[in-house]
Coordinates of C-alpha atoms in Angstrom, one line a residue:
M1 CA 140.4 160.3 -3.2
G2 CA 139.1 162.8 -0.7
T3 CA 135.9 163.2 1.2
S4 CA 132.4 163.2 -0.3
E5 CA 129.9 166.0 0.0
S6 CA 128.1 164.0 2.6
A7 CA 131.2 163.4 4.8
S8 CA 132.3 165.5 7.7
K9 CA 134.5 167.8 5.8
R10 CA 137.8 169.3 7.0
T11 CA 139.7 171.5 4.6
A12 CA 142.7 169.1 4.2
E13 CA 140.4 166.3 3.0
S14 CA 137.6 168.0 1.0
S15 CA 139.2 168.2 -2.4
R16 CA 138.1 165.1 -4.3
H17 CA 140.5 164.1 -7.1
K18 CA 141.2 161.1 -9.2
V19 CA 144.2 158.9 -8.6
T20 CA 145.4 156.1 -11.0
F21 CA 147.9 153.7 -9.5
A22 CA 151.1 153.1 -11.5
H23 CA 151.6 149.7 -10.0
S24 CA 149.6 147.0 -8.3
F25 CA 150.5 146.5 -4.6
A26 CA 149.9 144.2 -1.7
V27 CA 149.0 145.4 1.8
G28 CA 149.0 143.7 5.2
R29 CA 145.6 142.4 6.3
Y30 CA 146.4 143.7 9.8
A31 CA 148.5 146.4 11.4
V32 CA 151.9 145.1 12.5
T33 CA 151.5 143.4 15.9
F34 CA 153.6 143.4 19.0
A35 CA 154.4 139.7 18.3
E36 CA 155.8 140.7 14.9
W37 CA 157.7 143.6 16.2
D38 CA 159.2 141.6 19.1
A39 CA 160.3 139.0 16.5
C40 CA 162.2 141.8 14.7
V41 CA 163.9 142.8 17.9
A42 CA 164.8 139.2 18.8
D43 CA 166.4 138.8 15.4
G44 CA 168.6 141.9 15.9
G45 CA 166.4 144.3 13.9
C46 CA 164.3 147.4 14.7
N47 CA 167.3 149.0 16.4
G48 CA 166.6 146.9 19.4
Y49 CA 163.7 149.1 20.4
K50 CA 161.0 147.4 22.5
P51 CA 158.0 149.7 22.7
W52 CA 155.8 149.9 25.8
D53 CA 152.4 148.2 25.5
N54 CA 150.8 150.6 28.1
G55 CA 150.0 147.5 30.2
W56 CA 147.4 146.3 27.7
G57 CA 149.4 143.2 26.5
R58 CA 151.4 142.4 23.5
G59 CA 150.8 139.4 21.1
R60 CA 148.0 140.2 18.7
R61 CA 147.6 143.8 19.8
P62 CA 149.0 146.3 17.3
A63 CA 152.5 147.6 18.1
I64 CA 152.1 151.1 19.5
N65 CA 154.5 153.8 20.7
I66 CA 156.1 153.6 17.3
S67 CA 157.6 156.5 15.4
W68 CA 157.7 156.9 11.7
S69 CA 161.4 156.0 11.7
D70 CA 160.7 153.0 13.9
A71 CA 158.1 151.8 11.3
K72 CA 160.7 152.3 8.5
S73 CA 163.2 150.2 10.5
Y74 CA 160.7 147.3 10.7
A75 CA 160.1 147.4 7.0
A76 CA 163.8 147.4 6.3
W77 CA 164.3 144.4 8.6
L78 CA 161.4 142.5 7.0
S79 CA 162.7 143.2 3.5
A80 CA 166.2 141.9 4.5
R81 CA 164.6 138.8 6.2
T82 CA 162.4 137.9 3.3
G83 CA 164.3 139.1 0.2
K84 CA 161.2 141.1 -0.8
T85 CA 160.9 144.9 -0.5
Y86 CA 158.4 146.0 2.1
R87 CA 157.5 149.6 2.8
L88 CA 154.9 151.9 4.3
L89 CA 151.8 152.7 2.2
S90 CA 151.4 156.0 0.5
E91 CA 148.5 158.1 1.6
A92 CA 146.6 157.4 -1.6
E93 CA 147.1 153.7 -1.2
R94 CA 145.9 153.8 2.4
E95 CA 142.6 155.5 1.5
Y96 CA 142.1 153.2 -1.5
V97 CA 142.3 150.0 0.6
T98 CA 140.2 151.6 3.3
R99 CA 137.4 152.3 0.9
A100 CA 137.6 148.9 -0.8
G101 CA 135.6 150.1 -3.7
T102 CA 133.1 152.1 -1.8
T103 CA 132.6 155.9 -1.7
S104 CA 130.9 156.4 1.7
S105 CA 132.5 157.7 4.9
F106 CA 133.1 154.1 6.1
W107 CA 133.3 151.0 3.9
W108 CA 130.0 149.8 5.5
G109 CA 128.1 153.1 5.2
V110 CA 127.7 156.6 6.3
S111 CA 128.0 156.3 10.1
V112 CA 129.9 154.2 12.7
S113 CA 128.8 152.4 15.9
R114 CA 130.6 150.6 18.7
G115 CA 130.2 147.2 17.1
Q116 CA 132.0 148.3 13.9
A117 CA 135.3 149.9 15.0
N118 CA 137.4 150.8 18.1
Y119 CA 137.0 154.5 18.5
D120 CA 135.9 157.0 21.2
D121 CA 132.1 157.0 21.0
R122 CA 131.6 159.2 24.2
A123 CA 130.3 162.1 22.1
S124 CA 127.1 160.2 21.8
Q125 CA 126.9 159.3 25.5
D126 CA 127.3 161.1 28.8
K127 CA 130.5 163.0 28.7
N128 CA 131.7 161.3 31.9
A129 CA 130.9 157.8 30.7
K130 CA 133.5 155.3 29.5
G131 CA 133.7 154.9 25.7
A132 CA 132.9 151.6 24.0
S133 CA 136.6 151.3 23.1
G134 CA 137.5 150.6 26.7
Q135 CA 140.1 153.3 26.1
K136 CA 142.7 151.0 24.8
T137 CA 143.7 149.1 21.7
A138 CA 142.0 145.9 20.6
P139 CA 143.6 142.8 19.0
V140 CA 144.2 143.4 15.3
D141 CA 141.7 140.7 14.2
S142 CA 138.8 142.3 16.1
F143 CA 135.8 143.5 14.2
Q144 CA 134.7 142.6 10.7
P145 CA 137.2 143.0 7.9
N146 CA 136.4 145.1 4.9
P147 CA 135.3 143.6 1.6
W148 CA 139.0 143.1 0.6
G149 CA 139.8 141.2 3.8
L150 CA 141.6 144.1 5.6
Y151 CA 141.0 144.5 9.4
Q152 CA 140.6 147.8 11.3
V153 CA 141.1 150.2 8.5
H154 CA 138.9 152.4 10.6
G155 CA 139.9 153.0 14.2
N156 CA 142.1 151.1 16.7
I157 CA 145.3 152.9 15.8
W158 CA 146.4 155.7 13.5
E159 CA 148.8 154.2 10.9
W160 CA 151.9 155.9 9.5
V161 CA 152.2 156.4 5.8
E162 CA 155.1 157.5 3.8
D163 CA 153.9 161.0 2.8
C164 CA 155.0 164.4 4.1
V165 CA 152.4 166.7 5.5
N166 CA 150.6 169.2 3.2
D167 CA 147.5 171.1 4.2
T168 CA 145.6 170.4 1.0
Y169 CA 145.8 168.0 -2.0
E170 CA 146.9 170.8 -4.4
G171 CA 149.9 169.5 -6.2
A172 CA 149.6 165.9 -4.8
P173 CA 150.8 163.0 -7.0
V174 CA 148.0 161.4 -9.1
D175 CA 149.8 158.1 -9.6
G176 CA 149.4 156.8 -6.1
S177 CA 153.0 157.5 -5.1
P178 CA 153.8 159.1 -1.8
W179 CA 154.0 162.9 -1.6
L180 CA 157.6 163.6 -0.6
K181 CA 157.4 167.4 -0.7
G182 CA 155.9 169.6 2.0
R183 CA 156.6 169.6 5.8
C184 CA 158.7 166.4 5.8
E185 CA 159.6 166.7 9.5
Q186 CA 156.0 165.6 9.9
R187 CA 154.4 162.6 8.3
V188 CA 150.8 161.7 7.6
L189 CA 148.7 159.3 9.8
R190 CA 145.6 157.5 8.5
G191 CA 142.7 155.6 9.9
G192 CA 141.9 157.1 13.3
S193 CA 142.3 155.4 16.6
W194 CA 140.8 154.2 19.9
V195 CA 140.9 157.7 21.2
S196 CA 139.5 159.4 18.0
K197 CA 136.0 160.8 17.5
A198 CA 133.8 159.3 14.8
D199 CA 134.7 161.9 12.1
A200 CA 138.5 161.1 12.5
V201 CA 138.0 157.4 11.6
E202 CA 136.3 158.2 8.3
A203 CA 137.9 156.9 5.1
G204 CA 139.2 160.3 4.1
S205 CA 140.4 161.5 7.5
R206 CA 144.1 162.5 7.6
Y207 CA 146.3 163.9 10.3
G208 CA 149.9 165.1 10.4
V209 CA 152.3 164.9 13.3
Q210 CA 156.0 165.0 14.1
S211 CA 157.6 161.9 12.6
E212 CA 159.7 161.0 15.6
G213 CA 156.8 161.0 18.1
R214 CA 155.9 157.8 20.0
V215 CA 152.4 157.6 21.4
S216 CA 149.9 155.0 22.4
N217 CA 147.5 155.3 19.5
V218 CA 149.9 155.2 16.6
G219 CA 151.4 152.2 14.7
F220 CA 151.6 151.0 11.1
R221 CA 151.0 148.3 8.5
V222 CA 153.2 147.4 5.6
A223 CA 152.9 147.1 1.8
R224 CA 154.8 145.8 -1.1
T225 CA 154.8 146.9 -4.7
L226 CA 153.9 144.1 -7.2
R227 CA 155.5 144.5 -10.6

C-alpha cells in the first residue's frame, strides 16, 4: 500500500507498507447509482434524502452530493433489506481493489488518457479548452473494468471510505481494517473524480474532507466481509 517511487508522490501517500487482510471481502463492481439510491428512498430508507443530480440525469450515473453519513445510511438500509452486513470499504481495501494485483500508478500502466478514465485532462490541453470528461459524471459502467471486473476505480467520483483522516500512514492498521483514530470529523476519499487532475486519480491517491459535506464529485461503493 502506498505510492511507488515512480508515482507522483505526495507526503500522505509516499510511505509504502505491507498490509495483510484479516478477512476476505466482496466489493461492488460499480459505485452506488442514483437508481439504487432512489430505491432506498422509495423503500423508506436513506433518511428520505434525495440528492440533486446536477441536471446530468439519474439512473446508471453514480449517486453524488452524498455525505459520509448518507453513505452509511444506505449501507444500513441495504443490510436490513438483504439480511447481509454491507459497509464502506476501508482505505486499504479500496487501494487493493483499485490496483487489482498491479503496482503501477494505474491498473493499466503508468499514465492515464481520456479513453481510460473520467478525469480533468485540461492540464495537457489549452487551459481554456473543455476537458475530455465533459465536466460531469459518466454512467458507472463506462470505460473498461479493471482485471477484477471493477469499474471506474480511477476517476468519475471520489468514493468515501470508513477511515478517519491522518496525514501519513505512521501507525495505520496493517490488517486491512479501517483507521478509526485521527481527525474523525473528516473522512478519507479515494479514486479521484471527473474534476481531478491525473495525479489525483492514481491508485495511491488519498484525500480527506469534512464528513458531512455534499458535493457533485463524491459518492461511494459498498463492501461486505466474507467469513
